[in-house]
PDB file of C-alpha atoms and ligand atoms in Angstrom:
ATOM      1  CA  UNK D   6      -6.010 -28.728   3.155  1.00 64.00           C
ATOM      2  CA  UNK D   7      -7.809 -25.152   2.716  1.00 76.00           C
ATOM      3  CA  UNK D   8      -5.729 -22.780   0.242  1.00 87.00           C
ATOM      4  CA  UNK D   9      -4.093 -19.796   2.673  1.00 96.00           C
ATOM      5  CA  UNK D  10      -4.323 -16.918   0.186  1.00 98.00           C
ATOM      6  CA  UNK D  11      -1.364 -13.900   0.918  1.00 98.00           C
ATOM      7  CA  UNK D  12      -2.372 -10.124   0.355  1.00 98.00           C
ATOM      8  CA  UNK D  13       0.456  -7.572  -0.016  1.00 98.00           C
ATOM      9  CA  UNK D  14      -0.120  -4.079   0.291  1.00 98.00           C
ATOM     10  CA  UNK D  15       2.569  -2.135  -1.971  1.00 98.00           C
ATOM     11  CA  UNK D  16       3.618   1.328  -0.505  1.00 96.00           C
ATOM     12  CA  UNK D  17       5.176   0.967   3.134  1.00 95.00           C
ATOM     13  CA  UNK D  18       4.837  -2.827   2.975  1.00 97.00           C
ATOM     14  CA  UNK D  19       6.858  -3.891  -0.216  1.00 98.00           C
ATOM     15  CA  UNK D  20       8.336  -0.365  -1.236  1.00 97.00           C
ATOM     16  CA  UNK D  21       9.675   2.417   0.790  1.00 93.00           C
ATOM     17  CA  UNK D  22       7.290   4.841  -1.461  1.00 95.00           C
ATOM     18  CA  UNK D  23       5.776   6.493   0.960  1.00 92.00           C
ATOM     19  CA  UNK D  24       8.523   9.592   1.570  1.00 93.00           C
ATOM     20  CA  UNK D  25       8.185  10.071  -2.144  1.00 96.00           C
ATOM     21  CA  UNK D  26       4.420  10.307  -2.199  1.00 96.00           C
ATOM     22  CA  UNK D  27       5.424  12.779   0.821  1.00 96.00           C
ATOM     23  CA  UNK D  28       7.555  14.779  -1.306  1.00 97.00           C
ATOM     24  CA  UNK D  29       5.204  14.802  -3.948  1.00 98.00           C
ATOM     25  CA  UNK D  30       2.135  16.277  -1.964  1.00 98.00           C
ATOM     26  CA  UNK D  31       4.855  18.362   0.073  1.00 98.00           C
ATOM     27  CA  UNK D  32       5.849  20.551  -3.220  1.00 98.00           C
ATOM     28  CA  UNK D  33       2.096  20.877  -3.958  1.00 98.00           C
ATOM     29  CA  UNK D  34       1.291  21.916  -0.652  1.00 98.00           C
ATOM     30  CA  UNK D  35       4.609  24.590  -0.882  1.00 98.00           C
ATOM     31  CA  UNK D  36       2.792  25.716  -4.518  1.00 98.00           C
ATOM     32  CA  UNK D  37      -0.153  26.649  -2.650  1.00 98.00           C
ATOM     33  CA  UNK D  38       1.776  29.040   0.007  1.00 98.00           C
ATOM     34  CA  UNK D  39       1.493  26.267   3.051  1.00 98.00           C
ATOM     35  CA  UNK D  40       3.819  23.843   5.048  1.00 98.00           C
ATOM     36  CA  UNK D  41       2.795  19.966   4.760  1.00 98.00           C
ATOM     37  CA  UNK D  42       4.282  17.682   7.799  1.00 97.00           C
ATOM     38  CA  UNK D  43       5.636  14.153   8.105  1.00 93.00           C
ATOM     39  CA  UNK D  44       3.087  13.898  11.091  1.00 92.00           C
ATOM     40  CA  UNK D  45       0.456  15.302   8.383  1.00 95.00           C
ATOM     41  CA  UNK D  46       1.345  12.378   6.183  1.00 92.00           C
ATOM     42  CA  UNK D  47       0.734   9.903   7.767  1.00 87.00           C
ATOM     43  CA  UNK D  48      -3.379  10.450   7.017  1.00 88.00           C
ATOM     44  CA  UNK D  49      -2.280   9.998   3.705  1.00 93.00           C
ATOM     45  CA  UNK D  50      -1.643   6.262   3.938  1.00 92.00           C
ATOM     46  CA  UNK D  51      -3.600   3.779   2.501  1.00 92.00           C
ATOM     47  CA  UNK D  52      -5.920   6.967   1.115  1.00 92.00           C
ATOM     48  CA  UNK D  53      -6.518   7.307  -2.456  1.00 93.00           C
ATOM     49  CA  UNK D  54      -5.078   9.833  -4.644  1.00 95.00           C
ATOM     50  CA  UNK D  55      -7.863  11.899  -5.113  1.00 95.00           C
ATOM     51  CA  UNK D  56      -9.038  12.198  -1.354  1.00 94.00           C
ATOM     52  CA  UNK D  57      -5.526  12.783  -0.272  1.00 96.00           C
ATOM     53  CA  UNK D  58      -5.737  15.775  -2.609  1.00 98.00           C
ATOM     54  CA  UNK D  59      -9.259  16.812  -0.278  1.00 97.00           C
ATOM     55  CA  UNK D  60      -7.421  16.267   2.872  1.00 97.00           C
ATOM     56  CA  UNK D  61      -4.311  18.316   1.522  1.00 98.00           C
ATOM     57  CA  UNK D  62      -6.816  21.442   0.554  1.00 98.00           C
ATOM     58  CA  UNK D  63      -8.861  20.919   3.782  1.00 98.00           C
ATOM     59  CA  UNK D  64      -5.369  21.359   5.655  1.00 98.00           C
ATOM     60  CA  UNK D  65      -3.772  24.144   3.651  1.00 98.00           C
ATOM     61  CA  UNK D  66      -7.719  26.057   4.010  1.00 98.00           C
ATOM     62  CA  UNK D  67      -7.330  25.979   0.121  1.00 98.00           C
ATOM     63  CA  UNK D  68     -10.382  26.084  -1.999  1.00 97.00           C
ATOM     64  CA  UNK D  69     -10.585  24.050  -5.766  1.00 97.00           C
ATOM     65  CA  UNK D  70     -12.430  24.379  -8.742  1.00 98.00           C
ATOM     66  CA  UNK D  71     -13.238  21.268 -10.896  1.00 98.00           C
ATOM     67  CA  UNK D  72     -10.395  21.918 -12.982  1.00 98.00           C
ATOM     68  CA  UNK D  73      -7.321  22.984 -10.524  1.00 98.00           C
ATOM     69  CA  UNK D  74      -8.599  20.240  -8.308  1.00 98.00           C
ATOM     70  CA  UNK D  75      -8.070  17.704 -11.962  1.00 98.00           C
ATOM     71  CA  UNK D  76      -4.521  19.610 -12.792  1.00 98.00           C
ATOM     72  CA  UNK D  77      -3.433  19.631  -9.165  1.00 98.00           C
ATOM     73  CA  UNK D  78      -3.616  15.637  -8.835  1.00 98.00           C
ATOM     74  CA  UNK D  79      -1.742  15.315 -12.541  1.00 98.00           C
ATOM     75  CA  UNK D  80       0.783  17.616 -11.347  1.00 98.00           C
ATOM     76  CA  UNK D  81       1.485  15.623  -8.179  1.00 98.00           C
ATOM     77  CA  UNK D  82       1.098  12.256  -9.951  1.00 98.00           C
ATOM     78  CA  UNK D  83       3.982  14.235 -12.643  1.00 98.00           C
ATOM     79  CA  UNK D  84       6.169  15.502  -9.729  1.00 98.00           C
ATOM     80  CA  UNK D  85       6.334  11.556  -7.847  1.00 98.00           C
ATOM     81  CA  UNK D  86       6.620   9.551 -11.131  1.00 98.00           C
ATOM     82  CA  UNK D  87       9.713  11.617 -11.137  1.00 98.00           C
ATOM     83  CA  UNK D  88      10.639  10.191  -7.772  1.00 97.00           C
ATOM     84  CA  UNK D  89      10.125   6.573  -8.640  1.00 96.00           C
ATOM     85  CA  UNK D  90      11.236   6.997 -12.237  1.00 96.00           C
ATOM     86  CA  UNK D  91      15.026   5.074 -11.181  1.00 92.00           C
ATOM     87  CA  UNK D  92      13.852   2.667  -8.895  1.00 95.00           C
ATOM     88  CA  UNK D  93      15.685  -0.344  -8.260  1.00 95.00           C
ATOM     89  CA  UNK D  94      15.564  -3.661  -5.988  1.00 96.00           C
ATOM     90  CA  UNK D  95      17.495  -1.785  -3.683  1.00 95.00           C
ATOM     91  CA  UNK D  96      14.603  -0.308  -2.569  1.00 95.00           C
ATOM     92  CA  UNK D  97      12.192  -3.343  -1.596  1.00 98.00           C
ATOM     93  CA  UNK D  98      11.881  -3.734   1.825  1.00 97.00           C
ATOM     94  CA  UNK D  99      14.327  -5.455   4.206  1.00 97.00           C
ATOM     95  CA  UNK D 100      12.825  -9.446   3.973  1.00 97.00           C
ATOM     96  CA  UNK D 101      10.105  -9.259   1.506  1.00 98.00           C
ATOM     97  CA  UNK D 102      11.638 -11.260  -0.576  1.00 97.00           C
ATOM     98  CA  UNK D 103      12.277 -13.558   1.641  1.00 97.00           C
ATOM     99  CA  UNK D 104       8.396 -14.159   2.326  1.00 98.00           C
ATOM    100  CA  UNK D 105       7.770 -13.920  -1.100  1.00 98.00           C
ATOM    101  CA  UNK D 106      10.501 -16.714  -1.920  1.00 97.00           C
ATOM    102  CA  UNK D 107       9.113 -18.844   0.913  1.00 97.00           C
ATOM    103  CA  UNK D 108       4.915 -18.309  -0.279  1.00 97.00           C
ATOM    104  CA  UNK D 109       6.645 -18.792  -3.536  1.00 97.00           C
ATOM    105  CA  UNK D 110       7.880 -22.382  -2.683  1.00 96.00           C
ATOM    106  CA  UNK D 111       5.339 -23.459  -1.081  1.00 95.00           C
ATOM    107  CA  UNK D 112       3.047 -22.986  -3.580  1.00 95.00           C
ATOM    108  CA  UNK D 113       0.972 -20.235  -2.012  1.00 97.00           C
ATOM    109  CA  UNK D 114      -1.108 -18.439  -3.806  1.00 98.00           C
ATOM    110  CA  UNK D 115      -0.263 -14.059  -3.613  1.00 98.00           C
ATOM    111  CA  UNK D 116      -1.835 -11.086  -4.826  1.00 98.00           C
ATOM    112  CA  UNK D 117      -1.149  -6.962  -4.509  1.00 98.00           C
ATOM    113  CA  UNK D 118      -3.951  -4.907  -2.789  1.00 98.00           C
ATOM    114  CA  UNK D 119      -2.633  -1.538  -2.909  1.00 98.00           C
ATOM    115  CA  UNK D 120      -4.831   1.692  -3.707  1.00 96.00           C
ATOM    116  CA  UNK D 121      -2.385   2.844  -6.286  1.00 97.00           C
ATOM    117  CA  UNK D 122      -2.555   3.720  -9.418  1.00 97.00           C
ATOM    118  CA  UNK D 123       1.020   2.951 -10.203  1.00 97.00           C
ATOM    119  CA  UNK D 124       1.374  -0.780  -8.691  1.00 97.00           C
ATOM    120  CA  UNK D 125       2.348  -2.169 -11.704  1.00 96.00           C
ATOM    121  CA  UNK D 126       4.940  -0.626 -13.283  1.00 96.00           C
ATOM    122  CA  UNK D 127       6.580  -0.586 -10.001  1.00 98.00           C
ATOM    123  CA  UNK D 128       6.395  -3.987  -9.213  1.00 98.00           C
ATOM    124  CA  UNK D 129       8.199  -4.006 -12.445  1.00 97.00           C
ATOM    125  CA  UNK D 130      10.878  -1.724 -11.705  1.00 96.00           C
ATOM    126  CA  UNK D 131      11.623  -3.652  -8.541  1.00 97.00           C
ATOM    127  CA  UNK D 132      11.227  -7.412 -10.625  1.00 97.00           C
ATOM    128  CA  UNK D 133       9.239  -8.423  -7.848  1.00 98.00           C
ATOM    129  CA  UNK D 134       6.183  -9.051 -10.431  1.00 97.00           C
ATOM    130  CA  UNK D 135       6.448 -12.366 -11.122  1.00 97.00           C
ATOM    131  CA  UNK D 136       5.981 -13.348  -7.221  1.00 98.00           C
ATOM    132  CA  UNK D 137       2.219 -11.797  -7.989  1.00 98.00           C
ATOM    133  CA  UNK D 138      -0.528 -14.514  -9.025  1.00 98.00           C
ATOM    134  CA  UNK D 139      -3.107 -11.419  -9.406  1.00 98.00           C
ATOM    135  CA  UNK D 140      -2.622  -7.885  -8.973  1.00 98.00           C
ATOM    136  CA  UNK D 141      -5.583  -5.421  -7.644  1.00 98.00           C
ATOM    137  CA  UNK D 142      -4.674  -1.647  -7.434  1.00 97.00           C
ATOM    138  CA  UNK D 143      -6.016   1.852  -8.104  1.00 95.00           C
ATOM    139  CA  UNK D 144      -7.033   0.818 -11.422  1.00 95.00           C
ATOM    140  CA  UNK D 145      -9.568  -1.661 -10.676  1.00 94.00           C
ATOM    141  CA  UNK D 146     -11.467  -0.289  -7.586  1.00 95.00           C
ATOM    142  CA  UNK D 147     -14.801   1.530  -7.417  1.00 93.00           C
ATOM    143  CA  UNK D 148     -14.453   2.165  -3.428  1.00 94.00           C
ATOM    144  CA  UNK D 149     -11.047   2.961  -1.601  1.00 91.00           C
ATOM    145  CA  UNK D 150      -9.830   1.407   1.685  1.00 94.00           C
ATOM    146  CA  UNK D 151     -11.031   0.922   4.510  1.00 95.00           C
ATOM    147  CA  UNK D 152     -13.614  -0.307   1.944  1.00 96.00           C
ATOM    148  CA  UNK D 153     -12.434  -4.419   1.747  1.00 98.00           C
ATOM    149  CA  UNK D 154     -13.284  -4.152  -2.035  1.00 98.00           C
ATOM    150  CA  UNK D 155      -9.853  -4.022  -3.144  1.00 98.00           C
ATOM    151  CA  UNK D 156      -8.281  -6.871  -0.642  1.00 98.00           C
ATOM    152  CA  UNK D 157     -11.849  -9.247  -1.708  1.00 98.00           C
ATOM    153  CA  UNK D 158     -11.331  -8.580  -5.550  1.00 98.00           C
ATOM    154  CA  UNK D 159      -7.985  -9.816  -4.682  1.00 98.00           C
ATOM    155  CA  UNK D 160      -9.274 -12.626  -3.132  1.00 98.00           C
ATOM    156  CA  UNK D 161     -11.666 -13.531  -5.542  1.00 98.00           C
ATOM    157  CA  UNK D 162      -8.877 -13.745  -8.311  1.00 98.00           C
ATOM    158  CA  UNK D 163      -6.919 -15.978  -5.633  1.00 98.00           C
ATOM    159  CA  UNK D 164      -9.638 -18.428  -5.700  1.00 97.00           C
ATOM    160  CA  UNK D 165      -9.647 -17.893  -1.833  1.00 97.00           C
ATOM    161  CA  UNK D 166     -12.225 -17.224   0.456  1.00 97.00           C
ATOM    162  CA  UNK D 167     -11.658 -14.140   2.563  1.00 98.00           C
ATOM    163  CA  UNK D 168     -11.612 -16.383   5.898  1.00 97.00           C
ATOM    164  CA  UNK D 169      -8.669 -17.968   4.250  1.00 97.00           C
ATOM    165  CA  UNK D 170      -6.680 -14.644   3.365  1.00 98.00           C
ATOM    166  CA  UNK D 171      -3.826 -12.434   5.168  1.00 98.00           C
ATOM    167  CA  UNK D 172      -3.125  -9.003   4.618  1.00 98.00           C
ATOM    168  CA  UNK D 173      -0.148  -7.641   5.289  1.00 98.00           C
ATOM    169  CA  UNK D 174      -0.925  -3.757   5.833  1.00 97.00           C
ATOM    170  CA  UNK D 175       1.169  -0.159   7.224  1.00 95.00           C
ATOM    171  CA  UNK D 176      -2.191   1.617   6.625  1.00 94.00           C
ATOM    172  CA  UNK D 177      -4.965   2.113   9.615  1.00 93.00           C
ATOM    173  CA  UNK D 178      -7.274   2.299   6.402  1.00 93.00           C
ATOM    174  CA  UNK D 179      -5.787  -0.762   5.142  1.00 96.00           C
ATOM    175  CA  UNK D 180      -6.137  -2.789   8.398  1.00 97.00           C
ATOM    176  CA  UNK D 181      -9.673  -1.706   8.405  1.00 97.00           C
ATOM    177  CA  UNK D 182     -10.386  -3.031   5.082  1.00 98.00           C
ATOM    178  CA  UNK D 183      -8.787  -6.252   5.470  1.00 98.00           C
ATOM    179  CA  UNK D 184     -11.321  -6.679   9.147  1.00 98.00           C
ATOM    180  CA  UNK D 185     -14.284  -5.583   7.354  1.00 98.00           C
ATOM    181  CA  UNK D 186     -13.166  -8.150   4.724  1.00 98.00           C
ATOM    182  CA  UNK D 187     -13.877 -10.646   7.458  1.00 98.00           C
ATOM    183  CA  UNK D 188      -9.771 -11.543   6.947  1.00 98.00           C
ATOM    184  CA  UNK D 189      -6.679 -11.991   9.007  1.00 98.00           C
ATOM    185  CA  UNK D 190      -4.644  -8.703   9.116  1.00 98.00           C
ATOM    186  CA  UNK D 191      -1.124  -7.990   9.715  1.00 98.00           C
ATOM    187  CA  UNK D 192       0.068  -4.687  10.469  1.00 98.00           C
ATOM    188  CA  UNK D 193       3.412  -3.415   9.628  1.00 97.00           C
ATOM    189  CA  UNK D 194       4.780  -0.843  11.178  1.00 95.00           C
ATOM    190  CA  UNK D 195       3.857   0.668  14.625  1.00 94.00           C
ATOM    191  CA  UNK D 196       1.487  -1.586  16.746  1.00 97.00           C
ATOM    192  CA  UNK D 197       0.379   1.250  18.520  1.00 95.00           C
ATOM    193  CA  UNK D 198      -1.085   2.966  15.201  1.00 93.00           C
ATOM    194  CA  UNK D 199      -2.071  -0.245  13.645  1.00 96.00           C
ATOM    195  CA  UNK D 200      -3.814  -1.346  16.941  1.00 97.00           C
ATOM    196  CA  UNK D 201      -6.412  -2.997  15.341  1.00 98.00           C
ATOM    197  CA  UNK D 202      -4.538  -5.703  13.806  1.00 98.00           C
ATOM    198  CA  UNK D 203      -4.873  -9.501  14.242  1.00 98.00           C
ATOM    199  CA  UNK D 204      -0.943  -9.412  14.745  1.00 98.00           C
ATOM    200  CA  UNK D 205       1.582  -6.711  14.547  1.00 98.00           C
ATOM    201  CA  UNK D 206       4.816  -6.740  13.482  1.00 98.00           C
ATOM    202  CA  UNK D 207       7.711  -3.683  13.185  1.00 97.00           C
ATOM    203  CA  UNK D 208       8.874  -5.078   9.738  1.00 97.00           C
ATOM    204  CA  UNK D 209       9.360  -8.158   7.634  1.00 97.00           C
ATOM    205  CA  UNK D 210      12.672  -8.939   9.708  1.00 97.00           C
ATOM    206  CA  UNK D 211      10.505  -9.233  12.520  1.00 95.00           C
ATOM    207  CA  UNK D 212       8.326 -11.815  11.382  1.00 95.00           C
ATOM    208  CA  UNK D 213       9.753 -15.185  11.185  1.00 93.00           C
ATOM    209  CA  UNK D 214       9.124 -18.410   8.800  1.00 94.00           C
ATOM    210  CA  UNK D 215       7.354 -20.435  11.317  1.00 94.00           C
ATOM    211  CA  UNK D 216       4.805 -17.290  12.010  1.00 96.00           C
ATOM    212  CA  UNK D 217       4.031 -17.670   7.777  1.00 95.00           C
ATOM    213  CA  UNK D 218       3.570 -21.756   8.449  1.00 94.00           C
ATOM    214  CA  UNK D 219       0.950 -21.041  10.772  1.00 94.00           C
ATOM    215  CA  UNK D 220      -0.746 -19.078   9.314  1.00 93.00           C
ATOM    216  CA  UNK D 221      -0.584 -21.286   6.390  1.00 92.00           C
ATOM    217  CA  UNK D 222      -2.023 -24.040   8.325  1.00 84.00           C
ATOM    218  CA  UNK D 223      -4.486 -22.309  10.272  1.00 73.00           C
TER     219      UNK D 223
HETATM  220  C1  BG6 V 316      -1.401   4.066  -1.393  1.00 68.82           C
HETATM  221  C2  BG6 V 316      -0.552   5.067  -0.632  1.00 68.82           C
HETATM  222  O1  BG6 V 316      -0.747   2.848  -1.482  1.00 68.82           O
HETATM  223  O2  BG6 V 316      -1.653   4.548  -2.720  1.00 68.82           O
HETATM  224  C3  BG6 V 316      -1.226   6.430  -0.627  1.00 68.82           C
HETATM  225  O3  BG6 V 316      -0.377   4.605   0.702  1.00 68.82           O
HETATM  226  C4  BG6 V 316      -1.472   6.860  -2.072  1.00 68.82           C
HETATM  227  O4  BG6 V 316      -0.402   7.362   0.036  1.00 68.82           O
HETATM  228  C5  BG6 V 316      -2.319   5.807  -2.785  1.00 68.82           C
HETATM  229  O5  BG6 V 316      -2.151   8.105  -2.093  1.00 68.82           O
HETATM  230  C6  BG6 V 316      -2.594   6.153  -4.251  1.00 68.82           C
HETATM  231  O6  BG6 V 316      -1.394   6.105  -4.967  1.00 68.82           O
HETATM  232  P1  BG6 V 316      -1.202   6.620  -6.454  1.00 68.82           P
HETATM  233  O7  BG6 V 316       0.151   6.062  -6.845  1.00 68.82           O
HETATM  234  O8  BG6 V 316      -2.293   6.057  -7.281  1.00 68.82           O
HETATM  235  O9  BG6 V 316      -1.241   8.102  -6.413  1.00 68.82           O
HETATM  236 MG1   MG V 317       0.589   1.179   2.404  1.00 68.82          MG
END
């Protein structure tokens, strides 16, 4: 039988993260003398670091030298390392670990494609890390979603080919990546803004075990 590989994204799909990378870019954007929205936000998912920081500018009209542009990222990586810095389980996702106990037991191989630079350690804070046969993140990208590199470097260490692979995704970025990867995506989240998913799904409560054995045997 063909090896199914299983592609997490982290923020929005495993972790709730996202309203603290909100609050993060929210007191940046209050630094700078402007208001930053929820509805904002949600551009901000699946985008790297460093090109939210260009959308946040391009929305508060604010103009960056080199160097603020450098601090300004540090300072917002500072103020949401805060945030995270007591995370618990209690956080993960309703079901996820269900899935993962399931892909777990039947021997299916999982990795992390998430566009953060912090993916690790909170994986780790969580002790959902050992679930994770190879993790791609922030780190170990060149080009950021809805560029496929990150979900076929992921791929690639699963020893799967990208026909064989699901991605489980919140991001319209994300979803993009994981088509242009040539893979199956799943979107999490609302199927009206994740409309170009293979299948959509509100949450992981949503989705039951026989969904994951088909796709397993597909
Ligand atoms: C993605 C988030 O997972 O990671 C984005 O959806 C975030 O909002 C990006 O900007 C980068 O995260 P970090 O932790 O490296 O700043
Ligand atoms: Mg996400």
């Amino acid at each position: 039988m063909t090896k199914t590989g299983f592609i997490f994204d982290l923020d929005g799909v495993i972790v709730d993260t996202a309203k603290y990378h909100y609050l993060a870019w929210k007191n940046l954007a209050e630094e700078l003398g402007f208001e930053f929205t929820k509805e904002q936000n949600e551009l901000f998912k699946g985008v790297s670091r460093k090109r939210c920081l260009e959308i946040l500018l391009d929305i508060g009209k604010v103009s960056a030298t080199q160097t603020q542009f450098d601090t300004w990222m540090v300072e917002k990586n500072v103020d949401y390392l805060k945030y995270i810095e007591n995370m618990d389980a209690s956080e993960i996702l309703p079901d996820v670990p269900k899935v993962l106990e399931f892909l777990k037991k039947k021997a299916q191989p999982i990795a992390l494609g998430s566009a953060s630079k912090n993916a690790r350690p909170i994986l780790e804070k969580v002790a959902l890390l050992p679930y994770f046969d190879a993790i791609v993140d922030g780190n170990n990208v060149t080009k950021a979603k809805p560029d496929p590199e990150v979900f076929l470097i992921a791929a690639e260490k699963l020893g799967v080919s990208p026909e064989n692979c699901i991605v489980f995704e919140d991001a319209v970025a994300g979803i993009q990546a994981a088509n242009a990867g040539g893979m199956i995506s799943v979107g999490i989240g609302d199927a009206s803004v994740l409309s170009e998913a293979t299948y959509n799904f509100n949450d992981f409560t949503s989705l039951d075990i026989p969904f994951l054995e088909k796709l397993m045997n597909n």
